[in-house]
Amino acid sequence: MSLLFLEPLPRRASKADLLAFLERVGGLDRGRVGRIEFQASRAVIEVPNGWESRLARTLDGQTLGERRVRVWTGPAPAQAGGDEDHFQRLERLLEWEREAEAQQAAELSRRFSGAEAERTGNALVDLAIADEDTGLGGRYLLQLVKRRRALLPWTRLDVGSPVLLAPEAARHMAAGWRGVVYQRDDRSVRIALPGAPDELGDFETWRLDLAGDEVVAQRQQQALRRARSAAGERLAELRDVLCGEREPRFGKETDDPPLDPSLNDIQQAAVRFALSAQHVALIHGPPGTGKTTAVVELIRQAIRRGQRVLACAPSNLGVDNLFERLLAAGQRAVRLGHPARVLPQLREHTLDLLVAQHPDVRLARKLVKEALGLFRQAGRFTRAKPEPGARRQTRQEARSLLDDARRLERQAVEHLLDTADVLCATLTGLDSELIGTRRFDLAVIDEACQSVEPGCWIPLARCDRVVLAGDHCQLPPTVVSQSAANEGLGISMFERLMERYGRSIARRLTIQYRMHEQIMDFPSLEFYEAELTAHESVRGHLLADLPGLAAVPLTQTPIQWLDTAGAGFDEEVEPDGESRRNPPEAELVVRYVRQLLASGLAPQDLAVIAPYAAQVRLLRSQLPVPGLEIDSVDGFQGREKEAVVISLVRSNSQGEIGFLADVRRMNVALTRARRKLLIIGDTATLAGHPFYARLIEYVEAAHGYRTVWEEPAANDPN
């Protein structure tokens, strides 16, 4: 027998209900069903071998009682001889990653006090509740501030982060409530909880910890099992193509006029190619080449052809970027997911808030209010003895009103999903309980290189064709488990397909609209076969060309390396921490940032990037300038600024450069600046690596190399 999992169960679901569901919808004779075990809101069902994948495909998203259910299979046995297939290997690596994440969280909790955990960026402590409210589709909203109204420290708790709220008096992290950050500023953080905790008034101080998202790994695991067991359906055909067992096919390209007239010829050609794909296509978008612009055009043209589209990305920010542009283009787009994880200006277009404003749901609220009144009436004691059965009849009437309210809410949800041209969601935000059995002609996955492969299999179960867009030469997916990374969990589906099929299924965008030509040329040579060209609008632009900026040497050159070799700018491990920092180098960064600001550059047009969190914290403490962004490399992927200062931190006699050896990380850092790129680092430490040796040589050839020994004291505005 094989195992079938089904959740969430409707209230009071019985074994007889499940047997009827399996027989009526799944076509399995109830006499062939084995043991059925209930685990809270989940059922584990034994079904005959060979039936599990068919039932998962047929039942997933169907309605049982008053609820849609998610259905997936149990782990498949290994092949004869103990060899793993592609999906079993990925499932094993996922399990390693889940264990590593749990171990990391436990280690942080064990090793670090509240203040120490806060320094790592994974927690905020000594918080007080400043305000309480409701909103975001009926959720309970809390505003938390430091007890003495101090500024919040640097933190990884960003908008959309899953968090655990707990009283500081609690001994264990498990004693808390899960929520999501929906807003954050310099002095407060706001979170959304499913409901109001009864104990809020019992404690004075609270802490927030970054929490793992338990649903993510589960949905990825389910998607792998679904893909592995698929047979006689479109998913099986896509699987064979994506695993190299069948060649991808393309139809004839059509020369439809672009909906966005600003697209260049190369973007238009990439869109035509992607639309002709019968299975899969890749759009390779190096920095500044307008990848998302091309992806939005692809989606709009597919809609124009009458196709239903599912638009995804690994991160909420990536989805919001697509969603915002689709709305601006006039498409009927609906955003799935927790409203707290959506940018504030887009929340009114999320499914939850659209449902809340639907006329049927407003009527449903009135029915709920009336039902609650009837329940109170039925429970109230009166002097006069009620008629026999009167209270039961009142409660039955109340339950009937609640059923009507739920039906109206479901109708509103169905209407909104059915009338949308495109649904937008994160890869792991796709839920059968919500989407049901809906299928899509096209799935588009933007920023596909930032997702581990299992995440991409989630939308593939619902689509006929898929287009992945990204850049495998930038940051790979984040993987905590070194063992899993060593065996390839950090290799995205995009990167694997590019390696397998190359340009036969891919089109690269090559005209970039961000960087001065001298900033662009080195990454183009190193990562993109020297194919990038700067659009004439940016080819020679400099800071000095901006209105109100002084024409000084710092603003009249596009690229510069300030060498700290031999100056005693030694790195150090952060006290009471593990990350590295370089205080003398930080002082030099501060000096140059102040020079740029003094030249007239607005703080919001300048960014400081450091690869180490300790250096980020140090720089933030030394440069408390409103509007100035100081962050890690990871925090800036997909972003741009007029000027960028990079602090490389590493300076030691051994030539050790740590994860700076991941040159894709450096590619991101080098390609964020539009008009000015200033790199500060120790060439004696870095030049031992061939990539940095070539970079230093390139900057020297561009007449941008200087040494710290050439710095006159008069340059310091202080």
XYZ file of C-alpha atoms in Angstrom:
718
model
C 0.000 0.000 0.000
C 1.056 3.609 -0.597
C 0.284 6.676 1.490
C -1.933 9.567 0.481
C -2.084 12.776 2.541
C -5.107 15.065 2.592
C -5.633 18.413 4.378
C -7.272 20.557 5.673
C -10.189 18.389 6.676
C -13.608 19.991 7.069
C -15.103 20.043 10.544
C -16.449 16.719 11.753
C -15.125 14.839 8.700
C -15.498 11.092 9.125
C -13.920 8.032 7.532
C -17.160 7.486 5.672
C -16.866 10.989 4.162
C -13.308 10.248 2.997
C -14.255 6.882 1.519
C -17.124 8.489 -0.387
C -14.778 11.267 -1.608
C -12.171 8.758 -2.841
C -14.825 6.715 -4.634
C -16.939 9.521 -6.087
C -14.185 11.921 -7.199
C -11.124 9.677 -7.345
C -12.754 6.600 -8.845
C -11.233 4.214 -6.273
C -13.520 1.487 -4.919
C -13.830 1.987 -1.168
C -13.166 -1.674 -0.587
C -9.603 -1.187 -1.812
C -8.815 1.582 0.689
C -6.665 0.552 3.644
C -6.178 2.239 6.995
C -7.305 5.851 7.476
C -5.630 7.824 10.247
C -6.641 11.295 11.410
C -3.862 13.680 12.521
C -5.516 16.941 13.650
C -6.754 18.515 10.381
C -4.920 15.976 8.187
C -5.803 12.459 7.044
C -3.260 9.770 6.113
C -4.817 7.146 3.858
C -3.479 3.825 2.594
C -4.285 3.287 -1.090
C -3.218 0.526 -3.523
C 0.232 0.884 -5.080
C -0.006 2.720 -8.381
C -3.111 4.681 -7.347
C -1.383 7.343 -5.249
C -0.203 9.612 -8.077
C -3.516 9.311 -9.944
C -5.483 10.239 -6.818
C -3.152 13.130 -5.948
C -3.598 14.548 -9.456
C -7.379 14.095 -9.448
C -8.228 15.107 -5.880
C -5.823 18.009 -5.278
C -7.856 21.227 -5.114
C -11.249 19.453 -5.116
C -13.925 20.315 -2.559
C -14.597 18.007 0.378
C -17.524 19.193 2.445
C -17.212 22.981 2.518
C -13.429 23.139 1.971
C -10.953 22.635 -0.826
C -8.254 20.156 0.082
C -4.567 19.692 -0.664
C -3.632 16.131 -1.600
C -0.138 14.692 -2.024
C 1.645 11.368 -1.926
C 4.081 9.895 0.562
C 7.788 9.377 -0.131
C 8.531 7.001 -2.981
C 10.717 3.953 -2.405
C 14.251 4.084 -3.796
C 14.921 2.370 -7.109
C 16.314 -1.123 -7.266
C 19.975 -1.144 -6.370
C 19.587 1.894 -4.132
C 20.066 4.458 -6.947
C 18.209 7.747 -6.556
C 16.492 9.534 -9.393
C 16.591 13.322 -9.798
C 13.538 13.955 -7.626
C 14.516 11.620 -4.810
C 17.907 13.324 -4.640
C 16.304 16.762 -4.456
C 13.914 15.560 -1.756
C 16.848 14.240 0.276
C 18.694 17.560 -0.096
C 15.560 19.421 0.953
C 15.421 17.339 4.111
C 19.077 18.168 4.828
C 18.275 21.836 4.350
C 15.293 21.662 6.681
C 17.433 19.991 9.348
C 20.194 22.596 8.903
C 17.727 25.473 9.253
C 16.275 23.957 12.433
C 19.766 23.368 13.817
C 20.797 26.924 12.998
C 17.734 28.353 14.756
C 18.344 26.162 17.815
C 22.025 27.133 17.875
C 21.221 30.841 17.718
C 18.691 30.446 20.519
C 21.181 28.483 22.649
C 24.292 30.571 22.055
C 22.973 34.101 22.016
C 21.195 36.135 24.626
C 18.497 38.517 23.432
C 20.969 41.362 22.870
C 23.411 39.056 21.069
C 20.650 37.668 18.856
C 19.693 41.238 18.024
C 23.264 41.960 16.890
C 23.051 39.087 14.413
C 20.047 40.778 12.809
C 17.748 37.828 13.525
C 15.844 39.333 16.445
C 14.564 42.543 18.019
C 14.406 42.692 21.818
C 13.192 44.995 24.591
C 10.065 45.895 22.650
C 6.847 47.405 23.967
C 3.426 47.410 22.340
C 2.664 50.956 21.178
C -0.594 50.360 19.298
C -3.150 47.672 18.454
C -5.561 47.562 15.539
C -7.282 45.252 13.058
C -6.967 45.214 9.292
C -5.374 43.475 6.298
C -8.363 41.227 5.843
C -9.354 40.781 9.497
C -5.898 40.255 11.007
C -4.725 41.600 14.342
C -2.108 44.347 13.935
C 0.518 45.329 16.502
C 2.975 48.220 16.500
C 6.125 47.508 18.524
C 8.764 50.030 19.571
C 11.863 50.008 21.725
C 10.858 50.681 25.337
C 12.751 53.982 25.437
C 11.648 54.880 21.915
C 15.196 54.355 20.644
C 16.017 53.752 16.991
C 15.732 50.173 15.841
C 19.097 48.513 15.122
C 20.023 46.937 11.787
C 17.871 43.850 11.331
C 16.946 41.162 8.831
C 13.309 41.471 9.907
C 12.042 43.105 6.724
C 8.524 43.616 5.410
C 7.134 40.167 4.646
C 9.417 38.307 7.062
C 7.783 35.521 9.086
C 8.365 36.244 12.780
C 7.717 34.798 16.213
C 6.416 37.194 18.855
C 7.176 36.122 22.423
C 7.331 37.742 25.852
C 10.922 38.258 26.948
C 10.081 36.397 30.132
C 9.379 33.229 28.100
C 12.107 30.637 28.424
C 11.552 28.970 25.098
C 10.927 30.384 21.631
C 8.008 27.983 21.180
C 6.039 30.075 23.682
C 4.959 32.684 21.165
C 2.744 33.652 18.253
C 3.569 33.508 14.580
C 3.053 36.612 12.479
C 4.361 38.597 9.526
C 6.083 42.006 9.403
C 3.929 44.337 7.312
C 5.623 47.679 7.970
C 8.914 48.929 9.407
C 10.559 52.295 9.900
C 13.483 53.633 11.923
C 11.633 53.461 15.256
C 8.904 50.846 14.990
C 7.970 47.527 13.472
C 4.397 46.484 12.740
C 3.305 42.869 12.553
C 0.111 41.076 11.558
C -1.099 38.134 13.645
C -3.930 35.719 12.773
C -5.768 36.746 15.945
C -5.359 38.657 19.211
C -3.330 36.740 21.851
C -5.137 36.654 25.198
C -1.836 37.213 27.057
C -0.963 40.601 25.519
C -1.728 42.442 28.730
C 0.267 40.033 30.899
C 3.747 41.120 29.797
C 5.550 44.446 29.466
C 8.427 43.575 27.135
C 8.524 41.448 24.025
C 10.947 40.102 21.466
C 10.594 39.306 17.780
C 12.592 36.514 16.202
C 12.951 35.689 12.545
C 11.007 32.452 12.081
C 11.264 29.688 9.554
C 8.374 29.170 7.156
C 7.364 25.565 7.728
C 4.954 25.503 4.775
C 7.696 26.231 2.221
C 9.598 22.936 2.499
C 6.358 20.959 2.688
C 5.018 22.419 -0.571
C 8.350 21.924 -2.319
C 8.431 18.312 -1.168
C 4.865 17.740 -2.361
C 5.702 19.266 -5.755
C 8.694 16.937 -6.218
C 6.593 13.879 -5.424
C 3.834 15.070 -7.739
C 6.279 15.612 -10.631
C 8.058 12.300 -10.076
C 4.854 10.257 -10.125
C 3.119 12.127 -12.991
C 1.975 9.889 -15.837
C -0.207 10.450 -18.887
C -0.582 14.204 -18.303
C 1.029 17.478 -19.313
C 3.196 17.573 -16.167
C 4.772 14.257 -17.178
C 5.658 15.694 -20.587
C 7.126 18.869 -19.063
C 9.071 16.760 -16.568
C 10.650 14.718 -19.347
C 11.726 17.879 -21.187
C 13.051 19.590 -18.064
C 14.983 16.452 -17.092
C 16.569 16.081 -20.521
C 14.676 12.949 -21.564
C 12.801 14.707 -24.371
C 13.844 17.646 -26.540
C 11.941 20.929 -26.105
C 9.976 22.118 -29.128
C 9.183 25.542 -30.515
C 6.488 26.703 -32.898
C 6.619 29.394 -35.526
C 7.302 32.860 -34.155
C 4.652 35.501 -34.906
C 5.514 39.121 -35.537
C 2.836 40.695 -33.329
C 3.309 44.421 -32.613
C 4.610 45.095 -29.088
C 2.205 46.441 -26.501
C 5.038 48.446 -24.934
C 6.613 50.581 -27.686
C 9.711 51.252 -25.552
C 11.028 47.693 -25.998
C 14.202 47.384 -28.040
C 14.592 44.881 -30.865
C 16.418 42.348 -28.678
C 13.701 42.430 -26.005
C 11.013 41.999 -28.652
C 12.872 39.052 -30.172
C 13.156 37.410 -26.736
C 9.404 37.813 -26.168
C 8.547 36.341 -29.597
C 10.864 33.409 -28.912
C 9.368 32.750 -25.467
C 5.815 32.843 -26.852
C 6.759 30.247 -29.465
C 7.930 27.732 -26.832
C 5.778 24.617 -26.591
C 7.424 23.479 -23.364
C 10.025 25.833 -21.864
C 12.045 28.935 -22.706
C 14.589 31.014 -20.790
C 15.020 34.794 -20.848
C 18.523 35.642 -19.637
C 18.584 39.189 -18.283
C 21.986 40.571 -17.213
C 21.970 43.657 -14.939
C 20.134 46.682 -16.295
C 18.910 45.015 -19.496
C 15.180 45.379 -18.792
C 14.416 41.730 -18.013
C 11.259 42.467 -16.026
C 10.078 44.873 -18.728
C 10.381 42.025 -21.238
C 8.639 39.588 -18.870
C 5.682 41.957 -18.419
C 5.421 42.303 -22.208
C 5.443 38.510 -22.510
C 2.586 38.203 -20.006
C 0.543 40.942 -21.697
C 0.949 39.399 -25.141
C -0.088 35.993 -23.804
C -3.210 37.595 -22.301
C -3.898 39.305 -25.632
C -3.956 35.830 -27.182
C -6.629 34.769 -24.695
C -4.328 32.764 -22.466
C -4.535 32.482 -18.681
C -1.239 33.312 -17.017
C 0.312 32.493 -13.653
C 3.093 34.960 -12.768
C 5.504 33.913 -10.019
C 8.803 34.794 -8.380
C 10.652 33.323 -5.387
C 10.314 36.472 -3.276
C 7.402 38.746 -2.427
C 9.369 41.744 -3.686
C 9.931 40.008 -7.021
C 6.212 39.256 -7.355
C 5.285 42.809 -6.378
C 7.614 44.198 -9.035
C 5.737 42.242 -11.706
C 2.338 42.901 -10.135
C 2.833 46.680 -9.968
C 3.804 46.874 -13.628
C 0.910 44.688 -14.730
C -1.558 46.892 -12.859
C 0.000 50.015 -14.392
C -0.490 48.423 -17.829
C -4.199 47.981 -17.107
C -4.243 44.200 -16.706
C -6.736 42.509 -14.401
C -4.148 41.096 -12.042
C -4.859 39.607 -8.610
C -2.147 39.143 -5.996
C -2.322 35.987 -3.877
C -0.651 35.755 -0.488
C -0.621 37.367 2.932
C -1.322 41.129 2.537
C 1.373 41.914 5.120
C 3.977 40.542 2.709
C 2.866 42.851 -0.093
C 4.105 46.399 -0.640
C 1.715 48.851 1.088
C 0.767 50.640 -2.134
C -0.355 47.336 -3.674
C -2.289 45.788 -0.792
C -5.691 46.977 -1.947
C -5.264 44.704 -4.984
C -4.545 41.548 -2.973
C -7.152 38.813 -3.008
C -7.816 39.155 0.725
C -8.625 42.870 0.540
C -10.531 42.591 -2.734
C -12.683 39.899 -1.128
C -13.212 42.070 1.957
C -14.606 44.867 -0.256
C -16.820 42.602 -2.352
C -20.599 43.322 -1.943
C -21.312 39.643 -1.224
C -18.779 39.644 1.619
C -20.247 42.793 3.135
C -23.573 40.937 3.201
C -21.784 37.910 4.667
C -20.489 40.061 7.528
C -24.042 41.101 8.347
C -25.094 37.449 8.388
C -22.215 36.587 10.742
C -23.209 39.423 13.070
C -26.813 38.226 13.057
C -25.702 34.624 13.695
C -23.584 35.643 16.682
C -26.578 37.473 18.083
C -28.695 34.338 17.760
C -26.032 32.245 19.518
C -26.018 34.738 22.409
C -29.816 34.677 22.512
C -29.847 30.872 22.633
C -27.403 30.849 25.536
C -29.195 33.511 27.566
C -31.260 32.472 30.596
C -34.759 33.965 30.798
C -37.412 33.943 33.496
C -39.982 32.420 31.198
C -39.284 28.836 30.267
C -38.580 28.641 26.518
C -40.652 26.392 24.277
C -39.212 22.866 23.912
C -36.564 22.837 21.191
C -36.567 26.646 20.858
C -32.912 27.064 21.767
C -31.849 24.255 19.467
C -33.866 25.836 16.672
C -32.209 29.217 17.336
C -28.723 27.688 17.219
C -29.620 25.807 14.043
C -30.786 29.063 12.484
C -27.504 30.720 13.510
C -25.464 27.880 11.973
C -27.484 28.200 8.776
C -26.648 31.922 8.628
C -22.939 31.125 9.093
C -23.120 28.566 6.278
C -24.711 31.210 4.025
C -21.960 33.657 4.963
C -19.225 31.156 4.110
C -20.939 30.380 0.805
C -21.032 34.078 -0.103
C -17.348 34.460 0.757
C -16.443 31.450 -1.391
C -18.466 32.857 -4.274
C -16.620 36.173 -4.018
C -13.244 34.419 -4.050
C -14.230 32.260 -7.042
C -15.469 35.290 -8.975
C -12.254 37.248 -8.406
C -10.024 34.309 -9.360
C -12.095 33.449 -12.443
C -12.206 37.001 -13.833
C -8.496 37.782 -13.398
C -6.273 37.801 -16.496
C -3.249 36.866 -14.427
C -2.689 35.585 -10.909
C 0.510 36.710 -9.159
C 2.061 34.757 -6.287
C 5.324 33.555 -4.824
C 6.330 30.059 -5.874
C 5.600 28.616 -2.443
C 2.480 30.772 -2.021
C 0.515 28.644 -4.494
C -2.046 26.682 -2.493
C -4.523 24.118 -3.802
C -6.921 24.999 -0.979
C -7.276 28.442 -2.574
C -6.646 27.869 -6.285
C -8.521 24.589 -6.528
C -8.061 22.698 -9.790
C -7.397 25.776 -11.961
C -4.859 25.401 -14.751
C -2.936 27.991 -16.754
C -1.769 28.149 -20.337
C 1.489 29.812 -19.295
C 3.500 30.079 -16.094
C 6.166 32.780 -15.926
C 8.819 32.604 -13.204
C 10.798 35.823 -12.789
C 14.050 35.911 -10.769
C 14.110 32.140 -11.325
C 17.806 31.851 -10.432
C 17.066 32.881 -6.840
C 14.943 29.775 -6.195
C 16.120 26.270 -5.442
C 14.797 23.895 -8.082
C 12.059 22.270 -5.932
C 10.295 25.636 -5.687
C 9.913 25.862 -9.473
C 8.090 22.518 -9.645
C 5.136 23.959 -7.677
C 3.646 26.047 -10.527
C 4.680 23.462 -13.148
C 1.905 21.145 -11.952
C -0.645 23.761 -13.073
C 0.637 24.986 -16.447
C 1.029 23.862 -20.056
C 4.175 25.915 -20.755
C 6.740 27.738 -18.642
C 9.121 30.640 -19.196
C 11.898 31.222 -16.673
C 13.615 34.612 -16.488
C 16.734 35.413 -14.512
C 20.505 35.638 -14.486
C 22.530 32.665 -13.276
C 25.631 34.892 -13.206
C 24.276 36.747 -10.164
C 23.432 35.500 -6.661
C 22.365 31.838 -6.488
C 19.619 30.564 -4.151
C 20.401 30.777 -0.444
C 21.221 27.343 1.001
C 22.012 26.875 4.699
C 23.169 23.249 4.577
C 26.721 23.032 3.261
C 26.218 19.339 2.518
C 23.128 20.087 0.436
C 24.951 22.916 -1.335
C 27.876 20.611 -2.151
C 25.469 18.157 -3.804
C 23.820 20.857 -5.908
C 20.776 22.222 -4.061
C 22.083 25.714 -4.837
C 21.878 25.062 -8.585
C 18.642 26.606 -9.828
C 16.462 25.040 -12.495
C 17.374 27.970 -14.771
C 21.104 27.304 -14.378
C 20.678 23.548 -14.883
C 18.632 24.054 -18.057
C 21.113 26.603 -19.379
C 23.877 24.063 -18.829
C 21.837 21.288 -20.472
C 20.361 23.068 -23.502
C 22.325 26.323 -23.797
C 21.059 28.982 -26.145
C 18.765 26.597 -28.000
C 16.100 27.430 -25.399
C 17.397 30.827 -24.201
C 17.641 34.401 -25.375
C 19.984 36.891 -23.696
C 19.126 40.580 -23.399
C 22.207 42.657 -24.187
C 21.320 46.364 -24.215
C 21.623 47.780 -20.703
C 20.062 51.010 -19.475
C 21.767 51.483 -16.108
C 25.551 51.750 -16.073
C 28.130 54.078 -17.523
C 30.050 52.145 -20.157
C 33.192 51.897 -18.005
C 31.199 50.458 -15.085
C 29.558 47.944 -17.431
C 32.572 46.724 -19.412
C 34.308 44.595 -16.765
C 31.202 42.544 -15.763
C 30.372 42.204 -19.462
C 33.816 40.736 -20.165
C 33.812 38.443 -17.125
C 30.271 37.098 -17.191
C 28.545 37.839 -20.508
C 31.108 37.146 -23.264
C 31.502 40.924 -23.808
C 28.003 41.057 -25.350
C 26.569 43.908 -23.271
C 26.301 47.344 -24.799
C 25.372 50.547 -23.001
C 22.378 52.388 -24.380
C 23.278 55.829 -25.629
C 21.223 57.406 -22.828
C 23.601 56.001 -20.176
C 26.833 55.325 -22.076
C 28.680 58.391 -20.798
C 26.543 59.741 -17.962
C 28.347 60.937 -14.813
C 27.394 62.303 -11.395
C 28.533 65.728 -12.521
C 25.767 65.684 -15.171
C 23.050 65.611 -12.498
C 21.422 68.968 -11.673
C 22.946 70.657 -8.640
C 26.057 68.466 -8.381
C 29.487 70.068 -8.192
C 31.922 69.220 -10.997
C 34.821 67.833 -8.956
C 37.145 64.870 -9.690
C 34.986 62.555 -7.564
C 31.875 63.291 -9.654
C 33.621 63.480 -13.040
C 34.893 59.890 -13.158
C 32.744 56.728 -13.394
C 34.890 54.094 -11.668
C 37.559 54.174 -8.980
C 39.466 51.756 -6.722
C 40.940 53.182 -3.515
C 43.689 50.794 -2.407
C 44.331 50.389 1.343
C 47.269 47.962 0.964
C 50.106 48.577 3.417
C 48.168 51.146 5.458
C 47.468 48.870 8.420
C 43.735 48.681 7.646
C 43.446 45.206 9.142
C 40.190 43.321 9.343
C 38.882 41.959 12.660
C 36.175 39.668 13.947
C 33.324 41.637 15.480
C 33.424 41.535 19.297
C 30.865 39.039 20.627
C 30.131 37.947 17.080
C 31.353 35.936 14.108
C 31.121 38.402 11.243
C 34.081 40.482 10.057
C 34.590 44.219 9.938
C 37.328 46.718 9.138
C 37.109 49.915 11.246
C 39.879 51.890 9.438
C 38.294 51.058 6.090
C 34.919 52.126 7.496
C 36.384 55.525 8.382
C 37.541 55.910 4.790
C 34.081 54.963 3.526
C 32.544 57.588 5.820
C 34.947 60.222 4.462
C 34.022 59.510 0.851
C 30.310 59.296 1.537
C 30.461 62.724 3.132
C 32.387 64.065 0.151
C 29.720 62.740 -2.223
C 26.933 64.244 -0.122
C 28.829 67.543 0.112
C 29.067 67.614 -3.691
C 25.263 67.771 -3.822
C 24.321 64.101 -4.209
C 21.051 63.267 -2.449
C 21.339 60.516 0.211
C 18.625 58.452 -1.486
C 20.788 58.336 -4.650
C 23.729 56.785 -2.823
C 24.269 53.286 -1.459
C 27.029 51.672 0.570
C 27.493 47.930 0.076
C 29.571 45.645 2.291
C 29.761 41.854 2.061
C 29.858 41.367 5.861
C 27.016 42.122 8.273
C 29.445 43.421 10.935
C 30.739 46.079 8.526
C 27.157 47.002 7.620
C 26.350 47.499 11.309
C 29.503 49.554 11.880
C 28.838 51.803 8.907
C 25.226 52.323 9.871
C 26.299 53.452 13.320
C 28.780 55.911 11.802
C 26.512 57.212 9.021
C 23.042 57.816 10.492
C 21.957 59.771 7.402
C 18.215 59.644 6.568
C 17.693 58.177 3.108
C 21.175 56.674 2.837
C 21.036 52.896 2.301
C 23.760 50.703 3.769
C 23.279 46.990 3.248
C 24.793 43.663 2.249
C 25.251 42.541 -1.336
C 22.204 40.273 -1.047
C 20.019 43.214 -0.064
C 20.778 45.078 -3.299
C 20.176 42.463 -6.011
C 17.767 43.950 -8.525
C 18.359 47.474 -7.198
C 20.302 50.466 -8.514
C 21.641 53.812 -7.283
C 23.329 56.772 -8.955
C 26.467 56.100 -6.896
C 27.662 53.047 -4.979
C 30.526 52.716 -2.510
C 31.733 49.137 -1.930
C 33.678 48.250 1.226
C 35.412 44.905 0.644
C 36.550 44.521 4.300
C 39.088 41.695 3.853
C 42.670 42.706 4.687
C 45.075 40.109 6.063
C 48.562 38.798 5.473
C 47.333 35.322 4.512
C 45.376 36.523 1.462
C 42.178 34.946 2.779
C 39.063 36.423 1.165
C 36.287 34.101 2.432
C 33.057 34.211 0.462
C 34.354 37.099 -1.655
C 35.628 34.196 -3.753
C 32.006 33.770 -4.922
C 32.438 36.093 -7.888
C 28.720 36.048 -8.686
C 28.221 37.966 -5.442
C 30.756 40.510 -6.648
C 28.974 40.746 -10.004
C 25.904 41.995 -8.143
C 27.910 44.579 -6.174
C 29.710 45.902 -9.267
C 26.521 46.374 -11.297
C 24.345 48.435 -8.910
C 25.833 51.859 -9.759
C 24.583 54.032 -12.585
C 27.131 56.870 -12.703
C 29.780 56.276 -10.030
C 31.329 53.114 -8.625
C 33.880 53.510 -5.819
C 35.583 50.337 -4.547
C 37.607 50.448 -1.335
C 39.786 47.438 -0.576
C 43.212 45.941 0.014
C 44.719 44.825 -3.303
C 47.519 42.907 -1.511
C 44.898 40.616 0.029
C 42.551 40.424 -2.935
C 44.869 40.253 -5.948
C 45.798 36.648 -5.163
C 42.409 35.701 -6.616
C 42.427 35.839 -10.454
C 39.053 37.623 -10.665
C 40.159 40.496 -8.424
C 43.553 40.672 -10.131
C 41.741 41.256 -13.442
C 39.385 43.775 -11.831
C 42.278 45.787 -10.377
C 44.040 45.711 -13.738
C 40.859 46.900 -15.462
C 40.390 49.849 -13.082
C 44.049 50.816 -13.525
C 43.609 50.805 -17.311
C 40.556 53.052 -16.859
C 42.735 55.502 -14.851
C 40.631 54.906 -11.754
C 43.227 53.394 -9.411
C 44.412 55.376 -6.383
C 46.134 54.452 -3.174
C 45.202 55.592 0.288
C 48.718 57.048 0.564
C 47.696 59.651 -2.024
C 44.850 60.893 0.154
C 45.584 64.424 1.447
C 44.168 65.261 4.839
C 42.502 68.252 3.221
C 40.097 65.883 1.500
C 38.396 65.249 4.819
C 35.497 67.705 5.092
C 35.723 67.442 8.860
